[in-house]
PDB file of C-alpha atoms in Angstrom:
ATOM      1  CA  MET A1092      85.019  69.153 108.155  1.00 66.00           C
ATOM      2  CA  LEU A1093      84.387  73.045 109.007  1.00 84.00           C
ATOM      3  CA  GLN A1094      81.172  74.221 107.995  1.00 92.00           C
ATOM      4  CA  TYR A1095      80.415  77.936 107.114  1.00 96.00           C
ATOM      5  CA  GLU A1096      77.834  79.905 105.465  1.00 97.00           C
ATOM      6  CA  LEU A1097      77.989  82.843 102.954  1.00 97.00           C
ATOM      7  CA  ARG A1098      75.376  85.531 102.799  1.00 97.00           C
ATOM      8  CA  GLN A1099      75.080  88.456 100.435  1.00 97.00           C
ATOM      9  CA  ALA A1100      76.629  91.810 101.910  1.00 97.00           C
ATOM     10  CA  THR A1101      74.377  94.550 102.417  1.00 97.00           C
ATOM     11  CA  PRO A1102      74.851  98.305 102.964  1.00 97.00           C
ATOM     12  CA  ALA A1103      74.444  97.818 106.674  1.00 97.00           C
ATOM     13  CA  ASP A1104      77.703  95.609 106.526  1.00 97.00           C
ATOM     14  CA  ILE A1105      79.867  98.583 105.573  1.00 97.00           C
ATOM     15  CA  GLN A1106      81.345  98.985 109.192  1.00 96.00           C
ATOM     16  CA  ARG A1107      82.265  95.453 109.669  1.00 95.00           C
ATOM     17  CA  VAL A1108      83.773  95.026 106.289  1.00 96.00           C
ATOM     18  CA  ARG A1109      85.805  98.135 106.971  1.00 96.00           C
ATOM     19  CA  GLU A1110      87.278  96.564 110.185  1.00 95.00           C
ATOM     20  CA  LEU A1111      87.983  93.050 108.403  1.00 95.00           C
ATOM     21  CA  LYS A1112      89.789  94.712 105.564  1.00 95.00           C
ATOM     22  CA  PHE A1113      91.608  97.420 107.621  1.00 96.00           C
ATOM     23  CA  SER A1114      92.916  94.951 110.133  1.00 93.00           C
ATOM     24  CA  GLY A1115      93.664  92.419 107.483  1.00 92.00           C
ATOM     25  CA  LEU A1116      95.735  94.701 105.471  1.00 93.00           C
ATOM     26  CA  ARG A1117      96.960  97.464 107.489  1.00 95.00           C
ATOM     27  CA  PRO A1118     100.198  96.225 108.712  1.00 95.00           C
ATOM     28  CA  TYR A1119     101.340  95.298 105.007  1.00 96.00           C
ATOM     29  CA  VAL A1120      99.973  98.548 103.437  1.00 96.00           C
ATOM     30  CA  GLU A1121     102.056 100.423 106.417  1.00 95.00           C
ATOM     31  CA  GLU A1122     105.181  98.313 105.664  1.00 94.00           C
ATOM     32  CA  LEU A1123     105.129  99.305 101.902  1.00 96.00           C
ATOM     33  CA  TRP A1124     103.567 102.744 101.636  1.00 96.00           C
ATOM     34  CA  GLY A1125     102.656 104.057 105.173  1.00 95.00           C
ATOM     35  CA  TRP A1126      99.193 104.227 106.389  1.00 95.00           C
ATOM     36  CA  ASP A1127      97.088 107.407 105.214  1.00 95.00           C
ATOM     37  CA  ALA A1128      93.937 106.935 107.177  1.00 94.00           C
ATOM     38  CA  ASP A1129      92.151 109.427 104.797  1.00 96.00           C
ATOM     39  CA  ASP A1130      93.328 107.725 101.552  1.00 96.00           C
ATOM     40  CA  GLN A1131      92.592 104.266 102.950  1.00 96.00           C
ATOM     41  CA  GLU A1132      89.036 105.434 104.068  1.00 96.00           C
ATOM     42  CA  ASN A1133      88.326 106.750 100.530  1.00 96.00           C
ATOM     43  CA  ARG A1134      89.752 103.686  98.818  1.00 94.00           C
ATOM     44  CA  PHE A1135      87.573 101.555 101.039  1.00 95.00           C
ATOM     45  CA  ARG A1136      84.352 103.490 100.398  1.00 94.00           C
ATOM     46  CA  ALA A1137      84.960 103.369  96.540  1.00 93.00           C
ATOM     47  CA  SER A1138      85.660  99.644  96.572  1.00 91.00           C
ATOM     48  CA  PHE A1139      82.699  98.600  98.952  1.00 94.00           C
ATOM     49  CA  VAL A1140      79.930  97.467  96.526  1.00 94.00           C
ATOM     50  CA  PRO A1141      77.941  95.095  98.749  1.00 96.00           C
ATOM     51  CA  ASP A1142      76.257  93.328  95.727  1.00 95.00           C
ATOM     52  CA  ARG A1143      79.862  91.913  94.650  1.00 95.00           C
ATOM     53  CA  GLN A1144      80.716  90.843  98.228  1.00 97.00           C
ATOM     54  CA  GLN A1145      79.689  87.904 100.496  1.00 98.00           C
ATOM     55  CA  ILE A1146      79.945  87.653 104.364  1.00 98.00           C
ATOM     56  CA  ILE A1147      81.535  84.530 105.862  1.00 98.00           C
ATOM     57  CA  ARG A1148      79.296  83.206 108.595  1.00 97.00           C
ATOM     58  CA  TYR A1149      80.858  80.534 111.043  1.00 96.00           C
ATOM     59  CA  GLN A1150      78.952  79.213 114.006  1.00 93.00           C
ATOM     60  CA  ASN A1151      76.158  81.903 113.494  1.00 93.00           C
ATOM     61  CA  GLU A1152      78.616  84.744 113.492  1.00 95.00           C
ATOM     62  CA  ASP A1153      79.821  87.100 110.770  1.00 96.00           C
ATOM     63  CA  VAL A1154      83.438  86.597 110.679  1.00 96.00           C
ATOM     64  CA  GLY A1155      84.833  87.370 107.211  1.00 97.00           C
ATOM     65  CA  MET A1156      84.360  88.797 103.825  1.00 97.00           C
ATOM     66  CA  LEU A1157      84.579  87.047 100.333  1.00 98.00           C
ATOM     67  CA  GLN A1158      84.872  88.946  97.012  1.00 97.00           C
ATOM     68  CA  VAL A1159      85.367  86.544  93.723  1.00 97.00           C
ATOM     69  CA  GLU A1160      84.685  87.770  90.340  1.00 96.00           C
ATOM     70  CA  ASP A1161      83.845  85.298  87.650  1.00 95.00           C
ATOM     71  CA  ARG A1162      85.809  86.618  84.768  1.00 95.00           C
ATOM     72  CA  GLU A1163      85.910  85.125  81.063  1.00 93.00           C
ATOM     73  CA  ASP A1164      89.254  83.383  81.541  1.00 92.00           C
ATOM     74  CA  SER A1165      89.259  82.924  85.161  1.00 95.00           C
ATOM     75  CA  VAL A1166      88.037  83.301  88.586  1.00 97.00           C
ATOM     76  CA  PHE A1167      89.710  86.354  90.408  1.00 98.00           C
ATOM     77  CA  LEU A1168      89.604  86.136  94.055  1.00 98.00           C
ATOM     78  CA  VAL A1169      89.581  89.999  94.837  1.00 97.00           C
ATOM     79  CA  GLY A1170      89.843  89.436  98.518  1.00 95.00           C
ATOM     80  CA  ILE A1171      89.130  87.233 101.782  1.00 97.00           C
ATOM     81  CA  TYR A1172      89.450  88.870 104.998  1.00 96.00           C
ATOM     82  CA  VAL A1173      88.850  86.700 108.397  1.00 96.00           C
ATOM     83  CA  ALA A1174      88.530  88.222 111.582  1.00 95.00           C
ATOM     84  CA  ALA A1175      91.506  88.012 113.877  1.00 91.00           C
ATOM     85  CA  GLY A1176      90.126  85.445 116.397  1.00 89.00           C
ATOM     86  CA  HIS A1177      88.944  83.005 113.398  1.00 92.00           C
ATOM     87  CA  ARG A1178      92.382  83.079 111.722  1.00 88.00           C
ATOM     88  CA  SER A1179      94.496  79.882 111.645  1.00 86.00           C
ATOM     89  CA  ASN A1180      91.688  77.708 112.310  1.00 89.00           C
ATOM     90  CA  GLY A1181      91.053  76.448 108.849  1.00 92.00           C
ATOM     91  CA  LEU A1182      88.266  78.738 107.851  1.00 95.00           C
ATOM     92  CA  GLY A1183      89.960  80.703 105.398  1.00 94.00           C
ATOM     93  CA  SER A1184      91.413  77.586 103.745  1.00 95.00           C
ATOM     94  CA  ALA A1185      88.021  75.933 103.534  1.00 96.00           C
ATOM     95  CA  VAL A1186      86.572  78.944 101.564  1.00 97.00           C
ATOM     96  CA  ILE A1187      89.509  79.112  99.307  1.00 97.00           C
ATOM     97  CA  ARG A1188      89.239  75.451  98.586  1.00 96.00           C
ATOM     98  CA  ASP A1189      85.593  75.834  97.737  1.00 96.00           C
ATOM     99  CA  VAL A1190      86.516  78.799  95.380  1.00 97.00           C
ATOM    100  CA  LEU A1191      89.094  76.556  93.806  1.00 96.00           C
ATOM    101  CA  ALA A1192      86.465  73.652  93.434  1.00 94.00           C
ATOM    102  CA  LEU A1193      83.885  76.242  91.935  1.00 94.00           C
ATOM    103  CA  ALA A1194      86.442  77.413  89.442  1.00 95.00           C
ATOM    104  CA  ALA A1195      87.505  73.746  88.592  1.00 93.00           C
ATOM    105  CA  ARG A1196      83.854  72.938  87.675  1.00 93.00           C
ATOM    106  CA  ALA A1197      83.934  75.819  85.322  1.00 93.00           C
ATOM    107  CA  GLY A1198      87.287  74.840  83.986  1.00 93.00           C
ATOM    108  CA  LYS A1199      88.785  78.035  85.076  1.00 96.00           C
ATOM    109  CA  PRO A1200      92.033  78.752  87.060  1.00 97.00           C
ATOM    110  CA  VAL A1201      91.808  81.106  90.204  1.00 98.00           C
ATOM    111  CA  LYS A1202      93.985  84.282  89.880  1.00 98.00           C
ATOM    112  CA  LEU A1203      94.965  86.498  92.934  1.00 98.00           C
ATOM    113  CA  ARG A1204      97.238  89.263  93.897  1.00 98.00           C
ATOM    114  CA  VAL A1205      98.743  89.485  97.439  1.00 98.00           C
ATOM    115  CA  LEU A1206     100.998  92.136  99.144  1.00 97.00           C
ATOM    116  CA  ARG A1207     104.371  91.154  99.222  1.00 96.00           C
ATOM    117  CA  PRO A1208     104.799  91.333 102.981  1.00 96.00           C
ATOM    118  CA  ASN A1209     101.570  89.453 103.678  1.00 96.00           C
ATOM    119  CA  PRO A1210     102.349  85.941 105.099  1.00 93.00           C
ATOM    120  CA  ALA A1211      99.133  84.722 103.283  1.00 94.00           C
ATOM    121  CA  ARG A1212     101.064  83.886 100.373  1.00 95.00           C
ATOM    122  CA  ALA A1213     102.226  80.839 102.259  1.00 95.00           C
ATOM    123  CA  LEU A1214      98.544  79.625 102.530  1.00 95.00           C
ATOM    124  CA  TYR A1215      97.997  80.373  98.919  1.00 97.00           C
ATOM    125  CA  GLU A1216     100.900  78.186  98.027  1.00 96.00           C
ATOM    126  CA  ARG A1217      99.818  75.490 100.381  1.00 95.00           C
ATOM    127  CA  LEU A1218      96.418  75.471  98.435  1.00 96.00           C
ATOM    128  CA  GLY A1219      98.204  75.086  95.154  1.00 95.00           C
ATOM    129  CA  PHE A1220      98.806  78.812  93.892  1.00 97.00           C
ATOM    130  CA  ARG A1221     102.100  79.643  92.181  1.00 97.00           C
ATOM    131  CA  VAL A1222     103.510  83.024  91.485  1.00 96.00           C
ATOM    132  CA  THR A1223     103.097  84.215  88.057  1.00 95.00           C
ATOM    133  CA  GLU A1224     104.094  87.737  88.271  1.00 96.00           C
ATOM    134  CA  GLU A1225     105.983  89.820  90.575  1.00 97.00           C
ATOM    135  CA  SER A1226     106.282  93.449  91.149  1.00 97.00           C
ATOM    136  CA  GLU A1227     107.993  95.550  93.856  1.00 96.00           C
ATOM    137  CA  THR A1228     104.951  95.366  96.076  1.00 97.00           C
ATOM    138  CA  ARG A1229     102.742  92.367  94.896  1.00 97.00           C
ATOM    139  CA  PHE A1230     102.865  88.630  93.916  1.00 98.00           C
ATOM    140  CA  SER A1231     100.435  87.658  91.094  1.00 97.00           C
ATOM    141  CA  MET A1232      99.271  84.036  91.904  1.00 97.00           C
ATOM    142  CA  GLU A1233      97.250  81.467  89.982  1.00 97.00           C
ATOM    143  CA  ALA A1234      96.027  77.922  90.789  1.00 96.00           C
ATOM    144  CA  GLY A1235      94.863  75.454  87.958  1.00 82.00           C
ATOM    145  CA  SER A1236      91.850  73.184  87.923  1.00 51.00           C
ATOM    146  CA  LEU A1237      91.944  71.415  91.135  1.00 42.00           C
ATOM    147  CA  THR A1238      89.464  68.917  91.855  1.00 39.00           C
ATOM    148  CA  TRP A1239      88.735  68.375  95.550  1.00 39.00           C
ATOM    149  CA  PRO A1240      85.177  68.457  96.653  1.00 40.00           C
ATOM    150  CA  ALA A1241      83.394  71.492  97.491  1.00 40.00           C
ATOM    151  CA  ARG A1242      82.546  71.986 101.314  1.00 40.00           C
ATOM    152  CA  GLY A1243      80.712  74.695 102.814  1.00 42.00           C
ATOM    153  CA  GLY A1244      78.875  77.584 101.295  1.00 43.00           C
ATOM    154  CA  LEU A1245      79.665  78.231  97.823  1.00 45.00           C
ATOM    155  CA  ARG A1246      77.001  77.505  95.088  1.00 39.00           C
TER     156      ARG A1246
END
């Protein structure tokens, strides 16, 4: 079983979160709209709110970021970003399974949006998400109340 921890993000995490987000999204943003560095920097700075983000720690290292919103009718997975060297080892899946388990205990589905070119859609589908809406640039996805046991750090 993969063990990880979550800690609350702080203002000091801004550069690490920026690197995680940009490395995770840049190829797909470039494919859809092109990469405008100033625009992306402005969007990032407007969206970086440490109180709403958690840092994923694995083997005593900060390796990712998670942002989840508890909404009235659902749990919304705003974003999960894992450092390139820690992708494809099950860490992202473990974190998402814990989000699903937490939502199931609350009796809520988990919703998210993913850019069309992002291969993470396949991961989400393996974890039980289904496309509920499509646009030219994004898929909206949802997973119902799944009941596998929580592992790791979500509380």
